[in-house]
Every structure is written in structure tokens, then in C-alpha cells.
Coordinates of C-alpha atoms in Angstrom, one line a residue:
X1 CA -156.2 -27.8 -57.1
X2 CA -156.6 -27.5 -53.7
X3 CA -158.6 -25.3 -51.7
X4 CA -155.7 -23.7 -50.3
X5 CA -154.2 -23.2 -53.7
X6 CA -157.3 -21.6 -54.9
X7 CA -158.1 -19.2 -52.0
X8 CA -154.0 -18.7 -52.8
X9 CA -154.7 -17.4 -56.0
X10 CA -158.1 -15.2 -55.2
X11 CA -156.1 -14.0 -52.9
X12 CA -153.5 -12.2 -55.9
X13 CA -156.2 -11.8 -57.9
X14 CA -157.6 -8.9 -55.2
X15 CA -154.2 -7.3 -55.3
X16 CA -153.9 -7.5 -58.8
X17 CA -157.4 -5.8 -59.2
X18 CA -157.4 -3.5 -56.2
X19 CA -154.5 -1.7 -58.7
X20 CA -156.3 -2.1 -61.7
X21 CA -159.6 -0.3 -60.5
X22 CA -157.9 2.5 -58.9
X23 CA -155.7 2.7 -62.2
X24 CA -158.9 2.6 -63.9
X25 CA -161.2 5.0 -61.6
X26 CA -158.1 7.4 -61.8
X27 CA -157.4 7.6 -65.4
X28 CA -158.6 10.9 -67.4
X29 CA -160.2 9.4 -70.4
X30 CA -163.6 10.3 -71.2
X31 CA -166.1 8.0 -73.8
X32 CA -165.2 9.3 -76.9
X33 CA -161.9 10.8 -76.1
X34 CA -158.5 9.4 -77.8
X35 CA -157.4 7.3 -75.2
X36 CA -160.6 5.7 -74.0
X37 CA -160.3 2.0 -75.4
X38 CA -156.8 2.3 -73.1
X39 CA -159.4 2.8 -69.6
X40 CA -161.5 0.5 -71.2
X41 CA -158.8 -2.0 -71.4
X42 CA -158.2 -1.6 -67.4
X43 CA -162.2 -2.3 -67.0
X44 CA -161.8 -5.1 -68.8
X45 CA -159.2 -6.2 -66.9
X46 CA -160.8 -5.6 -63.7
X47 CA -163.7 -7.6 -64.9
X48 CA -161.8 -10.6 -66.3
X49 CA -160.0 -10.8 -62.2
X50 CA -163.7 -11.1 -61.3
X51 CA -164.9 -13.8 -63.5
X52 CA -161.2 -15.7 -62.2
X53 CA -162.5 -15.5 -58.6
X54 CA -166.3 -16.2 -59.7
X55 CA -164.6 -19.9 -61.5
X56 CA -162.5 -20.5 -58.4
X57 CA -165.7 -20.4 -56.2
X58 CA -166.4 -23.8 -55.4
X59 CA -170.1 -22.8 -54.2
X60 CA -172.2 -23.7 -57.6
X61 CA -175.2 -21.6 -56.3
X62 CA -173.4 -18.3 -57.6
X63 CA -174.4 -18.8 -61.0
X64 CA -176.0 -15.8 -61.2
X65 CA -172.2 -14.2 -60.7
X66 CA -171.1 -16.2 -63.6
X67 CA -173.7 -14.1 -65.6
X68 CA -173.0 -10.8 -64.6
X69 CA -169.4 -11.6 -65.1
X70 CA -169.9 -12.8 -68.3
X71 CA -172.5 -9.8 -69.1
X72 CA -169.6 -7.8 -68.2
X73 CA -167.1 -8.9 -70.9
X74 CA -169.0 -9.2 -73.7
X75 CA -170.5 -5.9 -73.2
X76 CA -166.9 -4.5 -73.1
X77 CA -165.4 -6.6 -75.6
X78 CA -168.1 -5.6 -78.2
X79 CA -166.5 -2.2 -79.1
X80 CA -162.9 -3.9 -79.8
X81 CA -164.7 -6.7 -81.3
X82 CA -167.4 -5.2 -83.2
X83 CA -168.1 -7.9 -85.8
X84 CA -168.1 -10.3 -83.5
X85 CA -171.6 -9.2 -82.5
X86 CA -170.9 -9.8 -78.9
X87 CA -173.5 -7.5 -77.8
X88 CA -176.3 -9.4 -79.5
X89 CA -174.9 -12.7 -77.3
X90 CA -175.5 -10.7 -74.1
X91 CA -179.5 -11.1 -74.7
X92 CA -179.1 -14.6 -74.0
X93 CA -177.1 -15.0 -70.8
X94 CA -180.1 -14.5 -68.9
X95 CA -182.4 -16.2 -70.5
X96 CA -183.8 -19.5 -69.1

């Protein structure tokens, strides 16, 4: 891929996640309330566009983003994926 092609498609992925944080920041749905895996959803959206634009990052000292990004997921993806004890994998993203 070239580096055109990839600062291309960082370039979509802003759009596309400019939308789905303000869809997310704007929707109603409070922890606990019917409709909150549907926001959660959008967060996890928002943070999958940032783990896209963290991989398409050709500098390889911005590992530390490839961590919070993948903090980030798991962390949301426990509570659709609750026997997948994703949560108990986050302990060891930042271990050495």
C-alpha cells in the first residue's frame, strides 16, 4: 500500500469517526438503561477507526497507541462478550 493510499484511507476514517463520536456523545442512553449496549456499540466503533489509523501509522515508536487502542476494545467488548473473559486479557497489555 502506498503511503498515499494509506494517508487516503486515515483520511475517511476521520470522517467516518467524526460522525460516530458526535452520534455517540449525542445519544441519550445512560449505563444501565435499555438502549445502552446500542451507544456502546458507537464507542466501539469510534475506537475500532482509532486502532485502523494506529495500524496505518508507519512510525513503529507508537506502540504505546497500539495498547491503549487495544485496552480500549477489549474493555468494551467484555460486556457483549462476557465469557470470553476479555477483561482479564487487559491486565496483560501493559505488561513487559
Amino acid at each position: 500500500m502506498t503511503k498515499q493510499e494509506k494517508q487516503n484511507i486515515i483520511k475517511i476514517s476521520w470522517e467516518l469517526h467524526n460522525k460516530i463520536e458526535s452520534n455517540y456523545i449525542n445519544h441519550p442512553a445512560k449505563k444501565g438503561s435499555a438502549n445502552w449496549l446500542e451507544k456502546q456499540h458507537l464507542l466501539l466503533a469510534d475506537m475500532a477507526l482509532h486502532l485502523l489509523q494506529t495500524a496505518l501509522h508507519s512510525d513503529d515508536s507508537k506502540h504505546y497507541r497500539l495498547q491503549d487502542n487495544l485496552y480500549a476494545i477489549l474493555t468494551i467488548s467484555d460486556q457483549f462478550l462476557p465469557k470470553a473473559n476479555l477483561k482479564e486479557a487487559t491486565k496483560h497489555i501493559y505488561n513487559k
